[in-house]
């Protein structure tokens, strides 16, 4: 077994542990917003570790290109998807955990309601 194979397997296991930790976060965290944060972080960081580990197990230029594209797309879509889920959760009235401050979306909504309609 080569050093690249060992490092690749370690990265895959670490990525899986990140996903397992995110799964615990979904169960234990107090509100929808912190749960979304746990899942978005796992999707970005955990999947990146798994992809890099897979490339180390099967090195080659075509696999490196595929992995680079997958990592970039995953990081971009994970952040956007997490924000979209959090915003929709807020808009349907999912409660914030007690002590959350400041509620900037409520401030933005109040500013929008006070503004004159656009012509």
mmCIF file of C-alpha atoms in Angstrom:
data_model
loop_
_atom_site.group_PDB
_atom_site.id
_atom_site.type_symbol
_atom_site.label_atom_id
_atom_site.label_comp_id
_atom_site.label_asym_id
_atom_site.label_seq_id
_atom_site.Cartn_x
_atom_site.Cartn_y
_atom_site.Cartn_z
ATOM 1 C CA UNK A 1 0.000 0.000 0.000
ATOM 2 C CA UNK A 2 1.418 3.383 -1.028
ATOM 3 C CA UNK A 3 1.409 6.632 0.900
ATOM 4 C CA UNK A 4 -1.138 8.127 -1.551
ATOM 5 C CA UNK A 5 -3.537 5.244 -0.924
ATOM 6 C CA UNK A 6 -3.247 5.632 2.840
ATOM 7 C CA UNK A 7 -3.780 9.402 2.699
ATOM 8 C CA UNK A 8 -6.704 8.884 0.304
ATOM 9 C CA UNK A 9 -8.378 6.401 2.638
ATOM 10 C CA UNK A 10 -7.819 8.670 5.639
ATOM 11 C CA UNK A 11 -9.415 11.608 3.790
ATOM 12 C CA UNK A 12 -12.419 9.503 2.815
ATOM 13 C CA UNK A 13 -12.921 8.392 6.409
ATOM 14 C CA UNK A 14 -12.539 11.973 7.680
ATOM 15 C CA UNK A 15 -15.102 13.146 5.116
ATOM 16 C CA UNK A 16 -17.502 10.454 6.259
ATOM 17 C CA UNK A 17 -16.981 11.550 9.875
ATOM 18 C CA UNK A 18 -17.833 15.138 8.888
ATOM 19 C CA UNK A 19 -21.111 13.878 7.424
ATOM 20 C CA UNK A 20 -21.813 11.795 10.541
ATOM 21 C CA UNK A 21 -21.211 14.856 12.708
ATOM 22 C CA UNK A 22 -23.593 16.874 10.515
ATOM 23 C CA UNK A 23 -26.181 14.133 10.953
ATOM 24 C CA UNK A 24 -25.863 14.478 14.725
ATOM 25 C CA UNK A 25 -26.203 18.236 14.284
ATOM 26 C CA UNK A 26 -29.496 17.782 12.453
ATOM 27 C CA UNK A 27 -30.795 15.818 15.417
ATOM 28 C CA UNK A 28 -29.330 17.918 18.247
ATOM 29 C CA UNK A 29 -29.234 21.538 17.030
ATOM 30 C CA UNK A 30 -32.081 23.766 18.245
ATOM 31 C CA UNK A 31 -33.486 25.381 15.100
ATOM 32 C CA UNK A 32 -33.704 25.038 11.340
ATOM 33 C CA UNK A 33 -31.039 27.666 10.716
ATOM 34 C CA UNK A 34 -28.290 26.002 12.733
ATOM 35 C CA UNK A 35 -29.227 22.639 11.185
ATOM 36 C CA UNK A 36 -28.885 24.114 7.702
ATOM 37 C CA UNK A 37 -25.491 25.490 8.701
ATOM 38 C CA UNK A 38 -24.344 22.031 9.808
ATOM 39 C CA UNK A 39 -25.480 20.399 6.579
ATOM 40 C CA UNK A 40 -24.028 23.124 4.333
ATOM 41 C CA UNK A 41 -20.666 22.878 6.076
ATOM 42 C CA UNK A 42 -20.644 19.109 5.757
ATOM 43 C CA UNK A 43 -21.617 19.295 2.106
ATOM 44 C CA UNK A 44 -18.758 21.670 1.367
ATOM 45 C CA UNK A 45 -15.994 20.376 3.588
ATOM 46 C CA UNK A 46 -16.860 16.687 3.897
ATOM 47 C CA UNK A 47 -17.508 16.098 0.224
ATOM 48 C CA UNK A 48 -14.298 17.909 -0.686
ATOM 49 C CA UNK A 49 -12.332 15.527 1.534
ATOM 50 C CA UNK A 50 -14.031 12.496 0.020
ATOM 51 C CA UNK A 51 -13.408 13.667 -3.551
ATOM 52 C CA UNK A 52 -9.735 14.453 -2.898
ATOM 53 C CA UNK A 53 -9.355 11.074 -1.187
ATOM 54 C CA UNK A 54 -10.882 9.324 -4.188
ATOM 55 C CA UNK A 55 -8.489 11.131 -6.532
ATOM 56 C CA UNK A 56 -5.540 10.014 -4.400
ATOM 57 C CA UNK A 57 -6.765 6.420 -4.663
ATOM 58 C CA UNK A 58 -7.201 6.673 -8.458
ATOM 59 C CA UNK A 59 -4.723 9.320 -9.607
ATOM 60 C CA UNK A 60 -4.742 10.530 -13.175
ATOM 61 C CA UNK A 61 -5.172 13.769 -15.072
ATOM 62 C CA UNK A 62 -8.785 13.067 -16.046
ATOM 63 C CA UNK A 63 -9.730 12.283 -12.439
ATOM 64 C CA UNK A 64 -8.024 15.451 -11.189
ATOM 65 C CA UNK A 65 -10.001 17.553 -13.669
ATOM 66 C CA UNK A 66 -13.279 15.838 -12.720
ATOM 67 C CA UNK A 67 -12.530 16.278 -9.029
ATOM 68 C CA UNK A 68 -11.643 19.959 -9.421
ATOM 69 C CA UNK A 69 -14.893 20.625 -11.280
ATOM 70 C CA UNK A 70 -16.889 18.666 -8.696
ATOM 71 C CA UNK A 71 -15.304 20.522 -5.756
ATOM 72 C CA UNK A 72 -15.861 23.967 -7.295
ATOM 73 C CA UNK A 73 -19.488 23.195 -8.197
ATOM 74 C CA UNK A 74 -20.188 21.662 -4.798
ATOM 75 C CA UNK A 75 -18.744 24.603 -2.889
ATOM 76 C CA UNK A 76 -20.744 27.069 -4.994
ATOM 77 C CA UNK A 77 -24.052 25.206 -4.864
ATOM 78 C CA UNK A 78 -23.748 24.270 -1.192
ATOM 79 C CA UNK A 79 -23.450 27.893 -0.107
ATOM 80 C CA UNK A 80 -26.258 29.099 -2.362
ATOM 81 C CA UNK A 81 -28.511 26.183 -1.445
ATOM 82 C CA UNK A 82 -27.952 26.710 2.282
ATOM 83 C CA UNK A 83 -28.817 30.386 2.006
ATOM 84 C CA UNK A 84 -31.944 29.620 -0.052
ATOM 85 C CA UNK A 85 -33.121 27.059 2.500
ATOM 86 C CA UNK A 86 -32.509 29.425 5.410
ATOM 87 C CA UNK A 87 -34.325 32.268 3.675
ATOM 88 C CA UNK A 88 -37.317 30.076 2.847
ATOM 89 C CA UNK A 89 -37.390 28.788 6.424
ATOM 90 C CA UNK A 90 -37.478 32.373 7.644
ATOM 91 C CA UNK A 91 -40.197 33.375 5.197
ATOM 92 C CA UNK A 92 -42.504 30.525 6.289
ATOM 93 C CA UNK A 93 -42.033 31.531 9.919
ATOM 94 C CA UNK A 94 -39.655 28.938 11.370
ATOM 95 C CA UNK A 95 -38.817 30.243 14.836
ATOM 96 C CA UNK A 96 -35.337 31.465 15.702
ATOM 97 C CA UNK A 97 -33.657 29.977 18.747
ATOM 98 C CA UNK A 98 -34.158 32.161 21.801
ATOM 99 C CA UNK A 99 -31.493 34.823 22.118
ATOM 100 C CA UNK A 100 -30.810 35.208 18.398
ATOM 101 C CA UNK A 101 -29.795 38.793 17.818
ATOM 102 C CA UNK A 102 -29.877 40.779 15.613
ATOM 103 C CA UNK A 103 -32.695 39.684 13.316
ATOM 104 C CA UNK A 104 -31.501 41.536 10.220
ATOM 105 C CA UNK A 105 -34.146 40.039 7.953
ATOM 106 C CA UNK A 106 -36.886 41.515 10.149
ATOM 107 C CA UNK A 107 -35.147 44.887 9.935
ATOM 108 C CA UNK A 108 -34.973 44.566 6.134
ATOM 109 C CA UNK A 109 -38.644 43.585 5.967
ATOM 110 C CA UNK A 110 -39.600 46.596 8.104
ATOM 111 C CA UNK A 111 -37.562 48.914 5.865
ATOM 112 C CA UNK A 112 -39.258 47.458 2.787
ATOM 113 C CA UNK A 113 -42.743 47.820 4.305
ATOM 114 C CA UNK A 114 -42.053 51.486 5.187
ATOM 115 C CA UNK A 115 -40.761 52.317 1.708
ATOM 116 C CA UNK A 116 -43.014 53.866 -0.887
ATOM 117 C CA UNK A 117 -44.179 51.589 -3.703
ATOM 118 C CA UNK A 118 -42.125 51.705 -6.876
ATOM 119 C CA UNK A 119 -43.677 53.302 -9.915
#
